[in-house]
């Protein structure tokens, strides 16, 4: 098995000409696409429709190339998009392909990719045990499909779960199945959090007795160091992508990750780079930056309202959502180190890395 | 002459208890305050009233301590506040004091501070030759009051000029004196730009034949490397603060500066730190960060919509103003290097540093 | 006793020249001012500092005219400001004066005004029984101070209670007194709601067994028809203003009110106008509009996401807060009927009028 | 010829199930669809992608039903969507169908519909004579296709023209064809304005010597009373829909229109209703509201910053765009009169109705 990742600029959520050209030129085989992860132009909150727009655009493109219906494409390929390209960030999407051509392994661990889907959730499931457990099960399936046996070989688990609008939530209430909150934005947070706990449970980072509903959005000492979870109205179940390394895989790429202890913890970025044999003194050179294929960052506004002892205002702001603030900030910090603005930066890092911090994973060409 | 700078957290634009305690405890002599520069909670745009609120609060505090009227305090002390503490930034204000006690100079250049005011401007003056020339004259006066003779000893010139609301602009039109635009936010840009050209003219960075109205917002190859200009409805003339170094001054502090070529140009930050004998590998240590008394950054969203070849979305955004985006981004980058979030970061860097970039100045204790 | 209400434009939260001129000209006796209610330029959410700025500006102005300290003025006069002049709304403040000059009553009920203050609340009190009960007690005190004996003579009760920033809330947690939520904006909602329940309790609109903590933000069939509650970081206790009619009072003014069943329920506006002998067919004439001295409106985005069967998007919006949406909408509707844009329109009508609707009170010259 | 208009709720820009059900049930013949006009969830500014998303979704649906490619559908049917459902407004789309079945006319004028397209524009054409003239020509073509001979029988002309992102504008500059401004949002205004002047030229409302480039955004005494123009990145030429009445057409519907002199001018709404035999005293009854099939409103924030003598803040606001403010306000006013929130309300009424006001057109079942 051989994994590859190619990244395309996204001038508009409906403009997938980058991938189209690659398919037309034979550089990407559309049947080998197993996942797409990207950053779109919206606000990344409930009323962000750019994620759904890109999903539809890509499903049409890929289906047109393979002969599948858009629905079949969406059932086969997780499309995980996070809205919000605040500050210097650049909208883009990264296409993961897996070819099974019989290439001999080179003896070095290579990027391995696996995907899985949970069944659909109802609003009342979000943030609850069912979401934890089904997510954990999907992570195990994705690891298996990737042929990754050891949990320490997993470096990144991306989960996209459902968001529900007020209307969905009200319908659930009427049906006698109340969601944890009727605030759509807040319910997204419950969903990210429970999904992260599910990832941690599957990977043994979170003990079973902690991987329970009462931990969610409550005990922030509990976290997964590789989970990255987002939510959007365009999906109904959790879609899971596992990235790791495996001797059984071949190809030019590898992946590493690190935790970030707080929003200013640049050491995590340097550790993740070092894992790929890259250095930033203080910035990755343009030449080396060309080796980076994708980077994934989770971050959050510190809940106690302080960063290294000084107050921040993100959680009091009624004009700009806290997630937009922190994505702009941490996205820029990472961009300034890795010398690349096409980063997947996602806010809302509940149980995804240390409290008030987050995590980073980088896919790059091997040194 | 001996300059000092102390910095206070600002929990609320009306809460100046930090300076009050310092005055009450005798640590700051209110008669020695010559300037205050700070970041407040607002949006930094036309409808940002947090600047005026803090100005009033400080004028009352200082006047209460010295026996001056608030009006007299405001006529004597430039209060230069920039709204917008996006991302990790922390609201704060830096108080500049000058004591004339007869301290022998230590033979090393020390921080020197000078201030000056232009007469009031009308909306029709903004962005025009009058604003350029009056600003240049005020910079010369401020240098003189600081006893700085050489332009290369000037490291930072902060200018706060007037912003006008639509109502002011319309009144001017009726009076037969049309402003350059009836868009209040855009007129703020003209004002920052003309002020910067005035600073460059005074310091010889911009030749007289370039320091003209037609350069303003037109020829972005023309810039001052030390100007930092903002605008707000709470002032009517340009208030000018010059920071430099001088052998005639004494005290614990010095100042350095550098240009930033683009939003990701961290080399400028490192150069400015090195100017103070500080290093960031990759981040200033907590101990060394304690030596930093204030840092001033100008930045802007690249006008061509690209940063190092990749598209950004800041100039197409109808939800969040471009200045808020870039302050969040560049503010976080600098914070991650200097290990401090109480930074003065101001957007709108027209003619203030290279096009698409900006500048940074740092005041710190001598090594 | 004789009550009067005068209204002033607010070009800037720091510009109280309207009242200054009235005081200087002898039209307003500053010692007779008993309350000020107004709409300011901010967002009306936690990080709205325009309310505090106007409060400080007015306290300085009035104190300067009476010889009181600003603190004494604030302890005597409730300043109740709501941020957010969305859409056509015009920033302004209404000054309530009471003179005790011995004017014979004219036999017709006249506007009566009473004020009272609760002790300070801690974050943990907000939304809880203490806030309900203290508010009810303050309403009774304000009625007594106004000499209003019958609850049916009360037409408007404005309450301004505290908002707390994240920092305040965290301090309370550390002290072992957890607030109902650590979301500052949400806590404002709890405070408005409990205050409204307190008003309803005092006036007998809400039975004692319903005027309990468990009703707050839970049973929206329970409401006061005259309560209007807002919250802001600039106060620490609840400030209460009661407007009603009394035979014991004299003066040119009277007051009426009505409920609004939903955002489009214009019948409530017409009922309130009719109570003053005013008609709108379909709009109050310019001449009659001159009789209106102040109007107060509470409104909210329907919690079920629908208005008369059609979906609205206010509760899914991550860019503009729901309160800003609904103020813009209902404020414009009322403005289009009463032919006046200087309206006090406040969002967040929890238990203030029917669920999904709100209330309106108008002060006008007698017919 | 027989025109019909049906309106569908839009829960999500990608959810066109309303029209799908109507097509599946045979209530709408997809080959008879000649235009779709709707309001989507976005901000209505440059970075609003909900318009493009709905366009794609509808093109897929209709093409799937007719066998056309999505591209062919888009070339045949103007899809004119305006983003921004502020306040009480409800997202929806109105589908215009024309059947040529040989129904005898009933002797009463009926709704007539015509459409036309201009060639594509470049950024440098926007706001210029070419856009005026090509739009005028397209209006004449649309009238002809509708069989409307007299300009006084035209009641509504909807134009959707292109918006360009910064990147598009810069590309044009490089090609030596500079746009009127490099501010994408401002260029949208130039485009709406020139299109409106073109409509007025075609209908004889604007004399040829006034229908020139120098009038655009300059002489606001010049306007069309039936033009409604919007702009979006999802089109490249102007798409024109003309609604009028004609004896040659049959069917259940008719159309009327009126100007609004300012944001509070409800008389215009009543005039338009009266044109259909509808009354609002003060609100259209629920039964009568069922006769309304669609309503189209243009509005704008008064350029002088005042509404009936009192200041508004819409043009000074850096948090919420002026168009979002005025749509929320005027949309709510109209909704409160016509008892319907599924209104097409579009901001930016440059030369579309009187300065500071706008226009309204209503399509309803004949009395």
PDB file of N, CA, C and O in Angstrom, chain D residues 201 206-215:
ATOM      1  N   UNK D 201     -32.522  53.600 -18.048  1.00  0.00           N
ATOM      2  CA  UNK D 201     -32.347  54.032 -19.438  1.00  0.00           C
ATOM      3  C   UNK D 201     -33.287  53.252 -20.363  1.00  0.00           C
ATOM      4  O   UNK D 201     -33.986  53.844 -21.195  1.00  0.00           O
ATOM      5  N   UNK D 206     -34.764  57.282 -17.073  1.00  0.00           N
ATOM      6  CA  UNK D 206     -33.547  58.087 -17.024  1.00  0.00           C
ATOM      7  C   UNK D 206     -33.199  58.484 -18.455  1.00  0.00           C
ATOM      8  O   UNK D 206     -33.060  57.623 -19.328  1.00  0.00           O
ATOM      9  N   UNK D 207     -33.080  59.779 -18.682  1.00  0.00           N
ATOM     10  CA  UNK D 207     -32.763  60.265 -20.012  1.00  0.00           C
ATOM     11  C   UNK D 207     -31.368  59.813 -20.423  1.00  0.00           C
ATOM     12  O   UNK D 207     -30.494  59.601 -19.582  1.00  0.00           O
ATOM     13  N   UNK D 208     -31.163  59.684 -21.733  1.00  0.00           N
ATOM     14  CA  UNK D 208     -29.888  59.170 -22.228  1.00  0.00           C
ATOM     15  C   UNK D 208     -28.702  59.996 -21.755  1.00  0.00           C
ATOM     16  O   UNK D 208     -27.641  59.457 -21.441  1.00  0.00           O
ATOM     17  N   UNK D 209     -28.897  61.315 -21.680  1.00  0.00           N
ATOM     18  CA  UNK D 209     -27.745  62.135 -21.268  1.00  0.00           C
ATOM     19  C   UNK D 209     -27.452  62.009 -19.774  1.00  0.00           C
ATOM     20  O   UNK D 209     -26.403  62.475 -19.310  1.00  0.00           O
ATOM     21  N   UNK D 210     -28.365  61.410 -19.055  1.00  0.00           N
ATOM     22  CA  UNK D 210     -28.106  61.149 -17.629  1.00  0.00           C
ATOM     23  C   UNK D 210     -27.658  59.701 -17.406  1.00  0.00           C
ATOM     24  O   UNK D 210     -27.092  59.384 -16.346  1.00  0.00           O
ATOM     25  N   UNK D 211     -27.953  58.865 -18.377  1.00  0.00           N
ATOM     26  CA  UNK D 211     -27.632  57.446 -18.224  1.00  0.00           C
ATOM     27  C   UNK D 211     -26.190  57.198 -18.625  1.00  0.00           C
ATOM     28  O   UNK D 211     -25.884  56.397 -19.508  1.00  0.00           O
ATOM     29  N   UNK D 212     -25.302  57.892 -17.926  1.00  0.00           N
ATOM     30  CA  UNK D 212     -23.885  57.851 -18.271  1.00  0.00           C
ATOM     31  C   UNK D 212     -23.058  57.552 -17.039  1.00  0.00           C
ATOM     32  O   UNK D 212     -23.515  57.698 -15.903  1.00  0.00           O
ATOM     33  N   UNK D 213     -21.847  57.171 -17.331  1.00  0.00           N
ATOM     34  CA  UNK D 213     -20.920  56.750 -16.284  1.00  0.00           C
ATOM     35  C   UNK D 213     -20.791  57.775 -15.157  1.00  0.00           C
ATOM     36  O   UNK D 213     -20.662  57.406 -13.997  1.00  0.00           O
ATOM     37  N   UNK D 214     -20.810  59.047 -15.523  1.00  0.00           N
ATOM     38  CA  UNK D 214     -20.564  60.064 -14.493  1.00  0.00           C
ATOM     39  C   UNK D 214     -21.736  60.203 -13.527  1.00  0.00           C
ATOM     40  O   UNK D 214     -21.601  60.816 -12.472  1.00  0.00           O
ATOM     41  N   UNK D 215     -22.866  59.643 -13.883  1.00  0.00           N
ATOM     42  CA  UNK D 215     -24.007  59.670 -12.953  1.00  0.00           C
ATOM     43  C   UNK D 215     -23.856  58.645 -11.843  1.00  0.00           C
ATOM     44  O   UNK D 215     -24.316  58.847 -10.719  1.00  0.00           O
TER      45      UNK D 215
END
